Amino acid sequence: MKINWNYIKTFLLIGAVFVLFAFAEKRNSTRVLSEVNLHFTNDENLYLTEEAVNKLLIQNEVRVKSVGKETLDLNRVESLLEAHEMVENAEVFMTVDGKLGAEITQRKPLARVFGENTYYIDRQGLKMPLSEYYSARVPLVAGISEKQLKEVQPLLSYINEDDFLKKHVTGLQRLEGGRYELQLRKLDFVVFLGAVNDLETKFKNFKAFYLKAMKDKKLNAYTKVDLQFGNQVVCTKK
């Protein structure tokens, strides 16, 4: 019997194609989502790294096997990312070339609580854990509990958004009745702010006092500067 080698070669070629296709399909179905294109929107140091994000996705078995089939649940991926303690917001999307992308906004610490438990206060007035990747240079807050974070948040936001205060304020102490004292960089006196109200007026008065005292070379002549009395600044001399 004469063997038709052309038929055999054709069948072998078809079989090889199926084997390669099956191998590629299996490989894609188990390929972990480690190639996600990440972009951190914060223009500052990272409290969360790409490696940490990829680890989170791997642990939750997020895979790319269904990306091309449009069945990947992008909302689930967003929820996983936003559940991370360092993430404030996440936007997950598909790029034009079929890859998965994510824009991540990190939580922003405004201050660091110093006490029995150490943690950050973020810009929403919520407790934020310390990061193993970066330590933020923010004011220290003492004498405060977790129940009082929302109380101090407006003060911390005001300080963070003001270049002068951000440069000079290094610490805050909560006193009885929700009153606050501020410690300043390289100065001996404390600033008694009082309650967290009328911040614009109080700090406007303080800046005027500071510039006048610096001009007169008397910044080191005081132990306390009191801002709680409306439009006046009351100073205690050494």
XYZ file of C-alpha atoms in Angstrom:
238
model
C 0.000 0.000 0.000
C 1.388 3.342 -1.014
C 1.578 5.895 1.797
C 0.538 9.445 0.947
C 3.070 11.490 2.888
C 1.454 14.762 1.880
C -1.708 13.862 3.861
C 0.364 12.815 6.856
C 2.328 16.081 6.776
C -0.912 18.055 6.569
C -2.435 16.242 9.557
C 0.778 16.681 11.560
C 0.836 20.392 10.751
C -2.797 20.815 11.793
C -2.115 18.862 14.985
C 0.891 21.051 15.790
C -1.196 24.195 15.315
C -3.858 22.885 17.733
C -1.194 21.970 20.305
C 0.388 25.435 20.114
C -3.019 27.097 20.321
C -3.987 25.003 23.357
C -0.658 25.781 25.028
C -1.056 29.517 24.432
C -4.636 29.443 25.709
C -3.615 27.627 28.870
C -0.737 30.003 29.441
C -2.962 33.058 29.042
C -5.589 31.582 31.332
C -3.097 31.252 34.169
C -1.075 34.393 33.546
C -1.276 36.540 36.673
C -2.163 40.197 36.396
C 1.373 41.389 37.070
C 1.604 43.464 33.897
C -0.979 46.045 34.848
C 0.093 49.555 33.841
C 0.064 51.544 37.085
C 0.081 55.307 37.424
C 0.186 57.051 40.810
C -1.540 60.420 40.590
C 0.151 61.877 43.671
C 3.255 63.857 42.760
C 5.088 62.812 45.914
C 6.799 59.874 47.551
C 5.088 56.505 47.399
C 3.525 55.022 50.499
C 2.542 52.122 48.242
C 4.676 50.476 45.534
C 3.880 48.702 42.280
C 5.215 45.518 43.819
C 2.734 45.812 46.691
C -0.141 46.376 44.238
C 0.829 43.349 42.166
C 1.093 41.237 45.320
C -2.402 42.313 46.319
C -3.815 41.269 42.935
C -1.976 37.942 42.991
C -3.273 37.161 46.487
C -6.824 37.789 45.276
C -6.300 35.627 42.162
C -6.992 38.410 39.687
C -5.986 37.013 36.293
C -5.934 38.303 32.731
C -7.400 35.207 31.110
C -10.634 37.042 30.350
C -9.319 40.455 29.392
C -9.762 39.836 25.681
C -13.222 38.397 26.276
C -14.380 41.543 28.083
C -15.502 39.584 31.122
C -12.922 40.878 33.573
C -14.787 42.632 36.379
C -13.078 46.028 36.493
C -15.240 47.110 39.436
C -13.941 44.162 41.441
C -10.346 45.141 40.683
C -11.082 48.736 41.715
C -12.659 47.513 44.957
C -9.612 45.358 45.712
C -7.268 48.292 45.175
C -9.375 50.749 47.178
C -9.536 48.253 50.042
C -5.775 48.689 50.501
C -5.028 50.807 53.562
C -2.810 53.203 51.576
C -5.204 53.824 48.663
C -7.704 56.685 48.618
C -9.087 56.095 45.130
C -8.472 53.772 42.156
C -9.626 53.982 38.535
C -9.191 50.755 36.506
C -9.573 50.708 32.726
C -8.625 48.905 29.521
C -6.095 50.573 27.221
C -6.523 50.741 23.448
C -4.001 47.925 23.006
C -5.981 45.611 25.282
C -3.894 45.992 28.430
C -5.159 46.694 31.899
C -4.363 50.093 33.400
C -4.951 51.663 36.800
C -4.658 55.188 38.192
C -4.133 55.129 41.941
C -4.457 58.054 44.307
C -2.669 57.438 47.569
C -3.967 58.633 50.900
C -2.214 61.829 51.989
C -1.018 62.096 55.605
C -1.350 65.517 57.233
C 0.065 64.672 60.657
C 1.457 61.845 62.743
C -0.168 60.958 66.046
C 2.409 60.398 68.753
C 1.445 58.285 71.731
C 0.696 54.721 72.761
C -0.426 54.004 69.184
C 1.384 55.780 66.362
C -0.362 56.455 63.062
C -1.067 59.182 60.515
C -4.129 61.380 60.149
C -5.003 61.679 56.462
C -6.599 64.632 54.663
C -10.070 63.190 55.241
C -9.524 63.125 58.998
C -9.200 59.338 59.114
C -6.670 57.071 60.784
C -3.942 55.996 58.366
C -1.263 53.395 59.187
C 2.444 54.092 58.839
C 4.097 52.961 55.616
C 6.992 50.548 55.414
C 8.251 52.329 52.301
C 8.332 55.993 53.277
C 8.044 58.170 56.369
C 6.189 61.448 55.867
C 7.618 64.682 57.237
C 4.479 66.008 58.881
C 3.693 67.662 62.253
C 3.399 65.464 65.335
C 0.106 65.493 67.243
C -0.108 64.533 70.917
C -2.952 64.215 73.419
C -5.543 63.159 70.850
C -7.746 60.082 70.510
C -9.238 58.497 67.402
C -12.617 60.020 68.280
C -11.090 63.500 67.977
C -9.494 63.137 64.531
C -12.350 64.928 62.764
C -11.991 67.785 65.251
C -8.350 68.477 64.387
C -8.630 67.779 60.640
C -9.634 71.373 59.647
C -6.624 72.729 61.538
C -4.246 70.248 59.911
C -5.651 71.003 56.459
C -5.227 74.737 57.013
C -1.602 74.277 58.082
C -0.866 71.970 55.161
C -2.268 74.433 52.613
C -0.399 77.441 54.005
C 3.278 77.636 53.003
C 4.275 79.712 56.030
C 2.585 77.448 58.574
C 3.671 74.270 56.812
C 7.257 75.444 57.072
C 7.146 76.459 60.742
C 4.642 74.236 62.601
C 6.280 71.026 63.821
C 3.820 69.813 66.457
C 0.371 70.161 67.997
C -0.790 69.381 71.522
C -4.472 68.884 72.293
C -5.435 70.324 75.665
C -8.580 69.938 77.735
C -11.734 71.223 76.086
C -10.552 70.831 72.513
C -7.981 73.622 72.711
C -4.639 73.371 70.932
C -1.059 74.535 71.336
C 1.375 74.641 68.428
C 5.130 74.077 68.531
C 7.280 75.930 66.003
C 10.577 75.099 64.369
C 13.656 76.597 66.099
C 11.589 78.857 68.371
C 11.194 78.638 72.145
C 7.647 79.955 72.494
C 4.462 77.953 72.023
C 1.438 79.280 70.162
C -1.820 78.924 72.073
C -4.505 78.645 69.398
C -7.484 77.758 71.529
C -10.407 76.035 69.807
C -10.331 75.107 66.126
C -12.294 78.123 64.897
C -11.644 81.519 63.261
C -8.428 80.050 61.868
C -7.996 82.666 59.165
C -8.186 85.554 61.647
C -5.988 83.872 64.240
C -3.219 82.981 61.809
C -3.403 86.358 60.067
C -2.742 87.981 63.439
C 0.044 85.525 64.180
C 1.826 86.218 60.888
C 1.660 89.963 61.552
C 3.121 89.423 65.037
C 5.826 87.121 63.681
C 7.011 89.578 61.029
C 7.062 92.479 63.522
C 8.902 90.459 66.181
C 11.415 89.191 63.628
C 12.045 92.733 62.396
C 12.589 93.903 66.000
C 14.697 90.771 66.714
C 12.407 89.771 69.583
C 11.254 86.305 68.512
C 13.236 84.763 71.354
C 11.850 87.150 73.952
C 8.620 85.201 74.581
C 7.499 81.901 76.072
C 3.903 81.969 74.865
C 1.888 83.652 72.117
C -1.872 83.538 72.670
C -4.185 83.849 69.642
C -7.541 83.026 71.199
C -8.663 86.601 71.908
C -10.103 87.729 68.588
C -8.120 90.479 66.887
C -5.293 90.706 69.412
C -2.176 88.721 70.144
C -1.251 88.330 73.806
C 2.407 87.514 74.447
C 4.094 86.250 77.599
C 7.685 87.415 77.993
C 10.461 85.278 79.419
